[in-house]
Every structure is written in structure tokens, then in C-alpha cells.
Amino acid sequence: MTESVRTPFGMGADPEFTRLLPSIFDSIADGMTVVDREGVLRYANAAAARMIGHADVSELVGTSSEQAMDRLDLLDDDGRPLAALILPTRRAFSGEPDPEATVRIRSPDAHTERSYLVRGRLLEGPDPDRDLVITSFQDITAIKRVERRLSFLLQASALLGETTDYRDGLSRIAWLLVPAVADWCAFDVIVDSETVERVAIAQSDPELQRASGGVDRRRPTDSTLPSMLDEVKRRRRSVHVRGVTDEVLAQATLDADHLEGLRGMNLRELLSAPLVGRGHVLGAVTVGLSPSEPPLSAEDVAMIEDLGRRAGAAVDAALLLAESQESLRLQEEFMAVTSHDMRTPLAAVRGYAQLARRHVSGEKQDLESVDRWLSDIEESASRLASLVSEFMDVTLLRAGQTVPLQPQPTDLVAVTYERVREHQGAAETHTFEISNGRDAIVGNWDPARIGRVLDNLLGNAVKFSPDGGTIEVKITGDDTDASVAISDQGMGIASQDLSRIFLPMYRGANASGVAGTGLGLAGSRRLVELMGGRISVKSRLGKGSTFTVILPLAGGEPVQAATE
């Protein structure tokens, strides 16, 4: 009796079925191979050949598995090199029943990477030397990409939720992107309309770190270079450069050394996705890949864009929180200052009223003194009314509402002299000098609001020149406009702060420790704009500042404030 020998596929010797087996296995989407104990490939279907980068099955059969895979990098599910001993084929030969593993196969030449669920099954032969292992390869690339994307976004969201400091959160995410997705990553946040701050940067190797560090140091922190961020902000969507050329690099360089530094980063692919918060582009996350890495897939791009939306929401929330905290602080300071300022006129009203009452009830009545005290009471009451009106203006302006103006013929010279006289009376180490080209300059303005703007500018001139000195006030006018320029010899303003000092709640870098409440420069600018005018500033750090208010004589339509 002839011994029945199982075929490599575990079937009996049915010639017709055996003839059909290659066609059957070639129609299967999963890859299949059969390997003997010597590691020689005895069979491979068409899908297996494609999966490991071969055009035809004939290139595989008869070769060793090492030769068949020598052009590929085998990685585990976490991207680490995978030893051949722990592959399911080897484990099946060692006796492990039905071993399986997730294997990432990367082709350096084609820059592609796919994930497979690999399973091995031992087919026993007549003797151990003739044992075979059938190995199947199921392509699970799409599933693993979704898993990695969701896992990455969950980690990123957790990092963003752990801190209210968006800079710290973005720095952690940059190192999460590197090296999992890219070789280099940077987060840029648009501080205001003219300033970009690079808040985080990460790179995968020391050489790249040295190159990118040099480039980053040469990047001005107070201006935006022509860059991908400009395009992202303009288009309001991602910019993807799949082939980084010298022409692309030249658009973002300052000089030849800067260009050389960018070349040294050796990036083949760049993607910049917007950070979006409440419909506004707040910055961008930019990733770069070197030539040794596979290109970004559509899923990678979608994930980074999703990350940009999440990071943008976190940045926006952090900025809103900081703005709210600063607003509360300023409100508390304003209330404290206003309460303090109200005590003096209130005390005067009470004191003069008591004097008048005692005087009227006494035997000897001096109507002249009573009239003087009543005049003082009226003046103090007017001051109280002005403080209350200023408080209401501040409240309306901070709430983004319009202040109701009461325009009337107003002499700018008279209003300015009146406000300077008050500040001169309170100043101890400052001298005010006024010059005016005309005795009177009359326009259709709101005198109370002009007075408040001048109070703010004069008060700032005193506060920000703590060593005293002369404060010059120059009033000029022509047939269409009038202006007041207030110059001090104080601390001055740093150049990077000049474009931002009119922003709500913004304080210059050298303003710490100087009390700041009340109307502020943002409120002053808005009041002047409501009267059709404008405010400008010139300053040098340590040399003093000049603020100039320009008003049209006929009033005018409110000027639309610039969008911040």
C-alpha cells in the first residue's frame, strides 16, 4: 500500500484540484507563501509577490526568504526593527501553534510602508526535515493608519488638556509628531497682525537639530518672513510641498548663509497646516520629512490638519483665558483707582456742605463764603460725574460697544490748557510746556471725550517718565485738521511693541511695575476714531515718546478700527 503524502496545502493527491490550486491562491487578496525548514520559498501567490516588491512570482520561488526580503525593512507595530526569529514563520517551525504578528514592511526605494497581519501554520511532513510553514499576509494598512491616527489625536488632546500654557502643550505635541510622523516640526503662533512667534520646534537627530537651530536663530521674532505660513494664512488651508527645491527654500531666506542653513536641514517634503480658532487662522503647524522617510499619506495629512484644528482651539482658549484674567485684573485695578479718585471729591462735597450748613445755621452769615463753598461743591460734583462717565466709557469700550458721543463746538486749545493745568497741579517732578499756533481751534467734537483722551496721554507721559522732566504739549491746526502732540523724556517704547501698544490690554515689555488702568491707549484710540480722527506714536527706547492726536475740524465719520 502506497503511503499517502499530504500536499503543501494539506490536501490529498487529487491531480485536478492540485492543478487548480495556483489559480485559486492567485485570486486571493491576501499574500501566501510556503517555506521549508531551510528557509527556501517553495510557493508564493501573486499577492505575496506584490506585497514584498516583486513583479513576478518566479522571482521568489526557489530563493531564500532572506533574499526575497533583503530590499525591505521589517518593523514591529511600534516602528522598531523586527528580528527574523520572532516572525510567525520561524515561530511556527519552533512549535508555537498558529503564531501571528503585526509587521510593518517598508521599502526604502519606493518610500512606501504598509502594515500586515502575518500568520504562520506548520504543515507536518513525513519527517521533520520535510515540514513546511504556510504564511499568510493580510494587508491591514488602512486599519492601522486609522488606529494610529486616533491614538495620536487622543494623546495630543490629552497633552493640550493638561496645561493652560499653550506653548508647553504645543512643544509636547511637536515631540509627539517627531519622530512618529515627521523628522522636523515647528509651531508658529500669530501674536498680532505683524508678529509671529515660534513657540515650539522639534527635530529627530542632532545634525538636523544643529541645522534647524541655526535657521531658527536667524528668523526675526518680530516679523513674518515670506513663508508657508503666509500662504496658509492667505488661503486659510494647508500648504503641501512634496518636492522641496532651492527655489522653495529661497523664498524663505534672508541671505546666502540662511539659505545654506535651510539646505542643511535636508528636507524633501513640507506640510504646513493652519491652527484654527473660532474661524480665524491663529498660526500653523509645519512638519518636514527627510528623503529617507516615506512621504506623507492622505491619512497623515488629514491627521495633521485635524491636529491643527485641535491645537488652534487650545491656543484660542488659552488666549481667551489670559485675556479674561487680564481684563478682571484691570477691572479690579480700575475700580480701586476710581474708588480712590472718588474719595477726594466726595470728601470735598461733604466738607464744604458741612461748612455751609454750620455757617447758615449760625448767627453770623457770610454769603460770599457760602457761595464759594457751593461753587467748590459743584466743581467736585462735576468731577464725580466725569469719573462715572469715564467708568461707563471704559465698560462700553471693553464690551466692544459704541460710546454715544455728544459733539458740539469745542475749543481744543481751551480743553488742552484745562487738562494740562490739572496735571501740572498734581505733578511733583514734572514741568509742562504748552505751545499753540492759534489762540483758539474750534471743531465739532465731544469735549468730555477729548478731555479723557488727553488725561490718558498726559497721565501716561507722567507715569512713564518716573525721573521727571519736561512734558511738551504742542497744539497746531489748519483749515481742515487740528492736532495735539504730547512728548515726554521718559522710558520710551521698544520697537517690537510700537505696533501693539494700541491693542486692548497690551503692555510693553518695559511697562511692568507701572500702574495702568482706566481708559488706556486702546480706548483712547477708539474714542478718537469715533470722532473721525487718529492717534499716532513715535518713540525710542530710553529716549521718550510722542503721541499725536489728529482731529478733523468738522468732526467726521467714525474711522473703522483695524482688525487685530
Coordinates of C-alpha atoms in Angstrom, one line a residue:
M1 CA 0.0 0.0 0.0
T2 CA 1.4 3.3 -1.0
E3 CA 1.7 5.9 1.8
S4 CA -0.5 9.0 1.3
V5 CA 1.7 12.1 1.4
R6 CA 0.0 15.4 2.1
T7 CA 0.5 18.1 -0.4
P8 CA 1.9 21.5 0.8
F9 CA -1.7 22.6 1.1
G10 CA -2.9 19.8 3.3
M11 CA -4.9 18.1 0.5
G12 CA -4.8 14.6 -0.9
A13 CA -3.2 13.8 -4.2
D14 CA -6.2 14.9 -6.4
P15 CA -4.5 15.9 -9.7
E16 CA -7.3 18.1 -11.0
F17 CA -7.6 20.0 -7.7
T18 CA -3.8 20.3 -7.4
R19 CA -3.7 21.8 -10.9
L20 CA -6.3 24.4 -9.9
L21 CA -4.6 25.4 -6.7
P22 CA -2.2 28.1 -8.1
S23 CA -5.1 29.9 -9.8
I24 CA -7.2 29.6 -6.6
F25 CA -4.5 31.1 -4.5
D26 CA -3.6 33.8 -7.0
S27 CA -7.2 35.0 -6.8
I28 CA -6.9 35.6 -3.1
A29 CA -6.2 39.2 -1.9
D30 CA -4.1 38.0 1.0
G31 CA -0.5 37.1 0.3
M32 CA 0.5 33.4 0.8
T33 CA 3.9 31.7 0.9
V34 CA 5.2 28.3 1.7
V35 CA 8.7 27.9 3.2
D36 CA 10.7 24.8 4.1
R37 CA 12.9 24.4 7.1
E38 CA 15.9 25.6 5.1
G39 CA 14.1 28.9 4.6
V40 CA 13.6 28.3 0.9
L41 CA 10.4 29.7 -0.7
R42 CA 8.6 26.7 -2.2
Y43 CA 5.5 28.6 -3.2
A44 CA 4.2 32.3 -3.3
N45 CA 1.0 33.6 -4.8
A46 CA 0.8 36.8 -6.9
A47 CA -0.4 38.9 -3.9
A48 CA 2.6 37.9 -1.8
A49 CA 5.0 38.9 -4.6
R50 CA 3.4 42.3 -4.9
M51 CA 3.5 42.8 -1.1
I52 CA 7.2 42.3 -0.9
G53 CA 8.0 44.3 -4.0
H54 CA 8.5 41.7 -6.7
A55 CA 6.9 41.9 -10.2
D56 CA 6.6 38.1 -10.7
V57 CA 6.3 35.0 -8.5
S58 CA 9.1 33.4 -10.5
E59 CA 11.5 35.9 -8.8
L60 CA 10.6 34.4 -5.4
V61 CA 10.2 30.6 -5.7
G62 CA 13.4 28.8 -5.1
T63 CA 15.1 31.7 -3.3
S64 CA 15.6 32.0 0.5
S65 CA 13.2 34.2 2.5
E66 CA 16.1 36.4 3.4
Q67 CA 16.9 37.0 -0.2
A68 CA 13.2 37.7 -1.0
M69 CA 13.1 40.3 1.8
D70 CA 16.6 41.8 1.6
R71 CA 15.3 45.1 0.0
L72 CA 12.8 45.7 2.7
D73 CA 12.9 46.9 6.3
L74 CA 10.8 44.8 8.7
L75 CA 9.4 46.8 11.7
D76 CA 7.1 45.9 14.5
D77 CA 3.9 47.7 15.3
D78 CA 5.8 50.5 17.1
G79 CA 8.2 51.0 14.2
R80 CA 11.2 49.2 15.8
P81 CA 13.3 46.8 13.7
L82 CA 11.9 43.3 13.8
A83 CA 14.2 40.3 14.3
A84 CA 13.7 37.4 12.0
L85 CA 13.5 35.0 14.9
I86 CA 10.2 36.4 16.1
L87 CA 8.5 36.3 12.7
P88 CA 5.5 33.9 12.7
T89 CA 7.2 31.6 10.1
R90 CA 10.2 31.0 12.4
R91 CA 7.9 30.6 15.5
A92 CA 5.7 28.1 13.7
F93 CA 8.8 25.9 12.9
S94 CA 9.8 26.1 16.5
G95 CA 6.4 24.6 17.5
E96 CA 4.3 27.6 18.5
P97 CA 0.7 26.9 17.4
D98 CA -0.7 29.4 14.9
P99 CA 1.6 32.4 15.7
E100 CA 0.8 35.8 14.4
A101 CA 2.3 39.3 14.4
T102 CA 1.7 42.8 13.0
V103 CA 4.6 43.6 10.7
R104 CA 5.3 46.9 9.0
I105 CA 7.1 46.4 5.7
R106 CA 9.0 49.5 4.4
S107 CA 10.5 49.8 1.0
P108 CA 13.3 52.5 1.2
D109 CA 13.5 52.8 -2.6
A110 CA 9.8 53.4 -3.1
H111 CA 9.3 55.3 0.2
T112 CA 6.3 53.2 1.0
E113 CA 5.3 51.4 4.1
R114 CA 2.4 49.0 4.7
S115 CA 1.2 47.0 7.7
Y116 CA 0.3 43.3 7.5
L117 CA -1.2 40.8 9.9
V118 CA 1.1 37.9 9.4
R119 CA 0.1 34.3 10.4
G120 CA 2.0 31.1 10.2
R121 CA 0.8 27.5 10.3
L122 CA 3.0 24.4 10.4
L123 CA 2.3 21.7 7.8
E124 CA 3.9 18.5 9.1
G125 CA 5.7 16.3 6.5
P126 CA 6.6 12.6 6.6
D127 CA 9.5 13.6 8.8
P128 CA 10.6 16.9 10.4
D129 CA 13.0 17.8 7.7
R130 CA 10.2 18.0 5.2
D131 CA 7.9 20.2 7.4
L132 CA 6.6 23.3 5.7
V133 CA 5.1 26.5 7.0
I134 CA 2.3 28.3 5.1
T135 CA 2.4 32.0 5.9
S136 CA -0.5 34.5 5.1
F137 CA -0.2 38.2 4.8
Q138 CA -3.4 40.3 5.4
D139 CA -3.0 44.0 4.5
I140 CA -4.2 46.0 7.5
T141 CA -2.6 49.3 6.5
A142 CA -5.8 51.2 6.4
I143 CA -6.9 49.8 9.8
K144 CA -3.5 50.6 11.4
R145 CA -3.5 54.1 10.0
V146 CA -6.9 54.8 11.5
E147 CA -5.7 53.3 14.8
R148 CA -2.5 55.3 14.8
R149 CA -4.4 58.5 13.8
L150 CA -7.0 58.2 16.6
S151 CA -4.3 57.2 19.1
F152 CA -2.1 60.1 18.1
L153 CA -5.0 62.6 18.3
L154 CA -6.1 61.3 21.7
Q155 CA -2.6 61.7 23.0
A156 CA -2.4 65.2 21.5
S157 CA -5.7 66.2 23.0
A158 CA -4.7 64.9 26.4
L159 CA -1.4 66.9 26.2
L160 CA -3.3 70.0 25.3
G161 CA -5.8 69.5 28.1
E162 CA -3.1 69.1 30.8
T163 CA -2.0 72.7 30.7
T164 CA -3.3 76.2 30.2
D165 CA 0.1 77.2 28.8
Y166 CA -0.4 76.6 25.1
R167 CA 3.4 77.0 24.5
D168 CA 4.1 74.0 26.7
G169 CA 1.3 72.0 25.1
L170 CA 2.5 72.7 21.6
S171 CA 6.1 71.8 22.5
R172 CA 5.0 68.4 23.8
I173 CA 2.9 67.8 20.6
A174 CA 5.9 68.8 18.4
W175 CA 7.9 66.0 20.1
L176 CA 5.0 63.6 19.7
L177 CA 5.0 64.3 15.9
V178 CA 8.7 63.8 15.8
P179 CA 9.7 61.1 15.0
A180 CA 6.3 59.3 14.8
V181 CA 5.2 61.3 11.7
A182 CA 8.0 63.6 10.7
D183 CA 11.7 64.4 11.1
W184 CA 11.1 68.1 11.9
C185 CA 8.2 70.1 13.3
A186 CA 7.6 73.7 14.3
F187 CA 4.6 75.5 15.7
D188 CA 4.2 79.2 14.9
V189 CA 1.5 81.4 16.5
I190 CA 0.4 84.8 15.1
V191 CA 0.7 87.2 18.0
D192 CA -0.9 90.0 16.2
S193 CA -1.2 91.3 12.6
E194 CA 2.5 91.9 12.2
T195 CA 4.2 89.4 14.6
V196 CA 4.8 85.7 14.5
E197 CA 6.2 83.8 17.5
R198 CA 7.8 80.3 17.0
V199 CA 6.6 78.7 20.2
A200 CA 7.9 75.1 19.6
I201 CA 10.4 73.2 17.5
A202 CA 11.4 69.5 17.4
Q203 CA 13.8 67.5 15.3
S204 CA 14.7 63.9 15.1
D205 CA 18.5 63.8 15.0
P206 CA 21.5 66.0 16.2
E207 CA 22.5 67.1 12.7
L208 CA 19.0 68.3 11.9
Q209 CA 18.9 70.0 15.3
R210 CA 22.1 71.9 14.6
A211 CA 20.9 73.0 11.2
S212 CA 17.3 73.9 12.3
G213 CA 18.6 75.7 15.4
G214 CA 20.8 78.0 13.3
V215 CA 18.0 78.7 11.0
D216 CA 15.6 79.4 13.8
R217 CA 18.0 81.9 15.5
R218 CA 18.3 83.8 12.2
R219 CA 14.5 84.1 12.0
P220 CA 13.3 87.5 13.3
T221 CA 10.9 87.1 16.1
D222 CA 9.1 90.4 15.4
S223 CA 8.3 89.9 11.7
T224 CA 7.0 87.3 9.3
L225 CA 9.3 86.1 6.6
P226 CA 7.9 85.2 3.3
S227 CA 7.0 81.6 4.2
M228 CA 4.5 78.8 4.1
L229 CA 2.7 80.5 7.0
D230 CA 1.9 83.5 4.7
E231 CA 0.3 81.1 2.2
V232 CA -1.6 79.2 5.0
K233 CA -3.0 82.5 6.3
R234 CA -3.9 83.8 2.9
R235 CA -5.5 80.5 1.7
R236 CA -6.9 79.5 5.1
R237 CA -5.9 75.9 4.3
S238 CA -2.9 73.7 4.3
V239 CA 0.1 74.1 2.0
H240 CA 1.8 70.9 1.0
V241 CA 5.2 71.0 -0.8
R242 CA 6.0 67.4 -1.9
G243 CA 9.3 68.3 -3.5
V244 CA 11.4 70.9 -1.7
T245 CA 13.7 72.7 -4.2
D246 CA 16.2 75.5 -3.9
E247 CA 13.5 77.8 -5.3
V248 CA 11.2 77.0 -2.5
L249 CA 13.9 77.5 0.1
A250 CA 15.0 80.8 -1.4
Q251 CA 11.5 82.3 -0.8
A252 CA 12.1 81.9 3.0
T253 CA 15.7 83.1 3.2
L254 CA 17.4 86.3 4.4
D255 CA 20.7 85.7 2.7
A256 CA 23.1 83.1 1.4
D257 CA 24.0 81.8 4.9
H258 CA 20.4 81.4 5.7
L259 CA 19.8 79.5 2.5
E260 CA 22.7 77.2 3.3
G261 CA 21.2 76.5 6.7
L262 CA 17.9 75.5 5.2
R263 CA 19.7 73.3 2.7
G264 CA 21.5 71.7 5.7
M265 CA 18.1 70.5 7.1
N266 CA 17.8 68.2 4.1
L267 CA 14.0 68.2 4.0
R268 CA 12.3 66.6 1.0
E269 CA 8.7 67.3 1.9
L270 CA 6.9 70.0 3.9
L271 CA 3.4 70.4 5.1
S272 CA 2.0 73.4 6.9
A273 CA -1.5 73.2 8.4
P274 CA -3.4 76.1 9.9
L275 CA -4.1 76.4 13.6
V276 CA -7.8 77.5 13.6
G277 CA -9.7 79.0 16.4
R278 CA -13.3 80.5 16.0
G279 CA -12.8 80.7 12.3
H280 CA -9.5 82.6 12.4
V281 CA -6.0 81.4 11.5
L282 CA -4.0 81.7 14.7
G283 CA -0.8 80.1 13.3
A284 CA 0.4 76.9 11.7
V285 CA 2.0 73.6 12.5
T286 CA 4.7 72.7 9.9
V287 CA 6.3 69.3 9.5
G288 CA 9.2 68.3 7.4
L289 CA 10.4 64.9 6.2
S290 CA 13.8 63.8 5.0
P291 CA 14.5 61.8 1.9
S292 CA 14.8 58.6 3.9
E293 CA 11.3 58.7 5.2
P294 CA 8.1 57.6 3.3
P295 CA 6.0 60.5 2.0
L296 CA 3.0 61.7 4.0
S297 CA -0.1 59.8 3.1
A298 CA -3.5 61.3 2.7
E299 CA -4.3 60.0 6.1
D300 CA -1.2 61.6 7.6
V301 CA -2.2 65.0 6.0
A302 CA -5.8 64.6 7.4
M303 CA -4.4 63.8 10.8
I304 CA -2.1 66.8 10.9
E305 CA -4.9 69.1 9.7
D306 CA -7.2 67.7 12.5
L307 CA -4.3 68.3 14.9
G308 CA -4.1 71.9 13.7
R309 CA -7.8 72.4 14.5
R310 CA -7.4 71.0 18.0
A311 CA -4.3 73.0 18.7
G312 CA -5.9 76.1 17.3
A313 CA -8.8 75.6 19.7
A314 CA -6.4 75.2 22.6
V315 CA -4.5 78.3 21.7
D316 CA -7.7 80.3 21.3
A317 CA -9.0 79.1 24.7
A318 CA -5.6 79.9 26.3
L319 CA -5.6 83.4 24.8
L320 CA -9.3 83.9 25.9
L321 CA -8.4 82.8 29.4
A322 CA -5.4 85.1 29.6
E323 CA -7.5 87.9 28.2
S324 CA -10.2 87.3 30.7
Q325 CA -7.8 87.2 33.6
E326 CA -6.1 90.4 32.4
S327 CA -9.5 92.0 32.0
L328 CA -10.5 91.1 35.5
R329 CA -7.2 92.3 36.9
L330 CA -7.6 95.6 35.0
Q331 CA -11.2 95.9 36.1
E332 CA -10.2 95.4 39.7
E333 CA -7.4 98.0 39.4
F334 CA -9.7 100.4 37.6
M335 CA -12.3 100.0 40.4
A336 CA -9.6 100.6 43.0
V337 CA -8.3 103.7 41.3
T338 CA -11.8 105.0 40.6
S339 CA -12.8 104.5 44.2
H340 CA -9.7 106.3 45.3
D341 CA -10.2 109.1 42.9
M342 CA -13.9 109.5 44.0
R343 CA -12.9 109.8 47.7
T344 CA -11.3 113.2 47.2
P345 CA -14.3 115.0 45.5
L346 CA -16.7 113.2 47.8
A347 CA -14.8 114.3 50.9
A348 CA -14.7 117.8 49.4
V349 CA -18.5 117.8 48.8
R350 CA -19.1 116.6 52.4
G351 CA -16.7 119.0 54.0
Y352 CA -18.0 122.1 52.1
A353 CA -21.6 121.1 52.7
Q354 CA -20.9 120.8 56.4
L355 CA -19.2 124.2 56.4
A356 CA -22.1 125.8 54.5
R357 CA -24.7 124.2 56.8
R358 CA -22.9 125.3 60.0
H359 CA -22.4 128.8 58.6
V360 CA -26.1 129.2 57.5
S361 CA -27.3 128.0 60.9
G362 CA -25.1 130.3 62.9
E363 CA -25.8 133.9 63.9
K364 CA -23.2 135.4 61.6
Q365 CA -23.8 134.6 57.9
D366 CA -21.2 135.2 55.1
L367 CA -23.0 134.6 51.9
E368 CA -19.8 135.2 49.9
S369 CA -18.1 132.2 51.7
V370 CA -21.3 130.1 51.2
D371 CA -21.2 130.9 47.5
R372 CA -17.6 129.9 47.3
W373 CA -18.2 126.6 49.1
L374 CA -21.2 125.8 46.8
S375 CA -19.0 126.5 43.8
D376 CA -16.5 124.1 45.2
I377 CA -19.2 121.5 45.8
E378 CA -20.4 122.0 42.2
E379 CA -16.9 121.5 40.9
S380 CA -16.4 118.4 43.0
A381 CA -19.7 117.0 41.8
S382 CA -18.7 117.7 38.2
R383 CA -15.5 115.7 38.8
L384 CA -17.5 112.8 40.2
A385 CA -19.9 112.9 37.2
S386 CA -16.8 112.8 34.9
L387 CA -15.4 109.8 36.8
V388 CA -18.7 108.0 36.5
S389 CA -18.9 108.8 32.8
E390 CA -15.3 107.6 32.3
F391 CA -16.2 104.4 34.0
M392 CA -19.2 103.9 31.7
D393 CA -17.0 104.6 28.7
V394 CA -14.4 102.0 29.8
T395 CA -17.1 99.5 30.4
L396 CA -18.7 100.0 26.9
L397 CA -15.4 100.0 25.1
R398 CA -14.2 96.8 26.8
A399 CA -17.5 95.2 25.9
G400 CA -17.0 96.1 22.3
Q401 CA -19.9 98.5 22.2
T402 CA -20.2 102.0 20.8
V403 CA -19.8 105.0 23.1
P404 CA -22.6 107.6 22.5
L405 CA -20.8 110.9 21.5
Q406 CA -22.2 114.4 22.2
P407 CA -20.4 116.5 19.6
Q408 CA -20.6 120.3 19.9
P409 CA -18.4 123.3 19.0
T410 CA -15.3 122.7 21.1
D411 CA -12.1 124.8 21.5
L412 CA -9.2 122.3 21.5
V413 CA -6.8 124.9 22.9
A414 CA -9.1 125.6 25.9
V415 CA -9.7 121.9 26.6
T416 CA -6.0 121.2 26.4
Y417 CA -5.0 124.0 28.7
E418 CA -7.6 122.9 31.2
R419 CA -6.3 119.3 31.3
V420 CA -2.7 120.3 31.4
R421 CA -3.5 122.7 34.4
E422 CA -4.9 119.8 36.4
H423 CA -2.0 117.5 35.7
Q424 CA 0.5 120.3 36.5
G425 CA -1.2 120.8 39.8
A426 CA -0.8 117.1 40.7
A427 CA 2.8 116.7 39.3
E428 CA 5.7 117.0 41.7
T429 CA 8.8 116.4 39.5
H430 CA 7.4 117.3 36.0
T431 CA 7.1 120.6 34.2
F432 CA 4.5 121.1 31.4
E433 CA 5.3 123.4 28.5
I434 CA 2.5 124.3 26.1
S435 CA 2.9 125.9 22.6
N436 CA 0.0 126.7 20.3
G437 CA 0.0 128.3 16.9
R438 CA -3.5 129.8 17.3
D439 CA -5.4 131.2 20.3
A440 CA -8.4 129.0 19.5
I441 CA -9.1 126.0 17.4
V442 CA -12.7 125.1 17.3
G443 CA -14.1 121.9 15.9
N444 CA -17.3 119.8 16.2
W445 CA -16.1 117.3 18.9
D446 CA -17.2 115.8 22.2
P447 CA -15.3 117.9 24.7
A448 CA -15.7 115.4 27.6
R449 CA -14.2 112.5 25.5
I450 CA -11.4 114.7 24.2
G451 CA -10.6 115.6 27.8
R452 CA -10.4 111.9 28.7
V453 CA -8.1 111.1 25.9
L454 CA -5.8 114.0 26.9
D455 CA -6.0 112.8 30.5
N456 CA -4.8 109.4 29.5
L457 CA -1.9 110.6 27.3
L458 CA -0.8 113.2 29.8
G459 CA -1.1 110.7 32.7
N460 CA 1.0 108.2 30.7
A461 CA 3.6 110.9 30.0
V462 CA 4.0 111.4 33.7
K463 CA 3.9 107.7 34.7
F464 CA 6.4 106.6 32.0
S465 CA 8.9 109.3 32.8
P466 CA 9.4 108.5 36.5
D467 CA 12.5 110.6 36.8
G468 CA 10.6 113.8 36.0
G469 CA 11.5 116.3 33.3
T470 CA 9.6 118.4 30.8
I471 CA 6.5 117.3 29.1
E472 CA 5.9 119.3 25.9
V473 CA 2.4 119.8 24.6
K474 CA 2.1 121.3 21.1
I475 CA -1.3 122.4 19.7
T476 CA -1.5 123.0 15.9
G477 CA -4.2 123.4 13.4
D478 CA -5.0 124.3 9.7
D479 CA -8.2 124.7 7.7
T480 CA -9.2 121.0 8.0
D481 CA -7.5 119.4 11.0
A482 CA -6.3 120.1 14.5
S483 CA -3.7 118.2 16.4
V484 CA -2.2 117.9 19.9
A485 CA 1.3 116.3 20.3
I486 CA 2.4 115.2 23.8
S487 CA 6.1 114.5 24.2
D488 CA 7.9 113.1 27.3
Q489 CA 11.6 112.3 28.1
G490 CA 10.9 109.0 29.8
M491 CA 11.3 105.3 29.2
G492 CA 10.2 105.1 25.6
I493 CA 8.8 102.1 23.8
A494 CA 10.7 99.2 22.3
S495 CA 10.4 98.9 18.5
Q496 CA 8.7 95.5 18.7
D497 CA 6.0 97.0 20.9
L498 CA 5.1 100.0 18.8
S499 CA 2.7 98.2 16.6
R500 CA 0.9 96.7 19.5
I501 CA 0.5 99.3 22.2
F502 CA -2.9 100.3 21.0
L503 CA -4.2 96.7 21.3
P504 CA -6.6 96.1 24.2
M505 CA -4.8 95.2 27.5
Y506 CA -1.4 95.1 25.8
R507 CA 1.5 96.4 27.9
G508 CA 5.1 97.0 26.6
A509 CA 7.9 94.8 27.8
N510 CA 9.3 97.7 29.9
A511 CA 6.0 98.7 31.4
S512 CA 5.9 96.1 34.2
G513 CA 5.6 97.7 37.6
V514 CA 3.9 100.8 36.2
A515 CA 0.3 101.0 37.2
G516 CA -2.1 101.0 34.2
T517 CA -5.9 101.3 34.4
G518 CA -8.8 103.4 33.1
L519 CA -9.3 104.3 29.5
G520 CA -6.0 103.1 28.2
L521 CA -4.5 103.6 24.8
A522 CA -6.9 101.2 23.1
G523 CA -9.9 103.1 24.5
S524 CA -8.3 106.4 23.7
R525 CA -7.7 105.4 20.1
R526 CA -11.3 104.2 19.7
L527 CA -12.7 107.5 21.1
V528 CA -10.6 109.5 18.7
E529 CA -11.6 107.2 15.8
L530 CA -15.3 107.7 16.7
M531 CA -14.7 111.4 16.2
G532 CA -13.2 110.7 12.8
G533 CA -9.6 111.2 14.0
R534 CA -6.5 109.1 14.6
I535 CA -3.6 108.7 17.1
S536 CA 0.0 108.0 16.1
V537 CA 3.1 107.4 18.2
K538 CA 6.9 107.9 17.7
S539 CA 9.3 106.6 20.3
R540 CA 12.8 105.4 21.1
L541 CA 13.6 103.1 23.9
G542 CA 15.1 105.2 26.8
K543 CA 14.6 108.5 24.9
G544 CA 10.9 109.2 25.4
S545 CA 7.7 109.1 23.3
T546 CA 5.5 111.5 21.4
F547 CA 1.8 110.7 21.0
T548 CA -0.1 112.8 18.4
V549 CA -3.9 113.2 18.3
I550 CA -5.3 114.5 14.9
L551 CA -8.9 115.5 14.7
P552 CA -10.9 116.8 11.7
L553 CA -12.4 120.3 12.5
A554 CA -15.8 119.3 11.2
G555 CA -15.9 116.0 13.2
G556 CA -16.3 113.2 10.7
E557 CA -17.5 109.7 10.2
P558 CA -16.1 107.2 12.7
V559 CA -12.9 105.6 11.4
Q560 CA -13.1 101.8 11.2
A561 CA -10.7 100.3 13.7
A562 CA -8.1 97.9 12.2
T563 CA -8.9 94.2 12.7
E564 CA -6.5 92.8 15.3

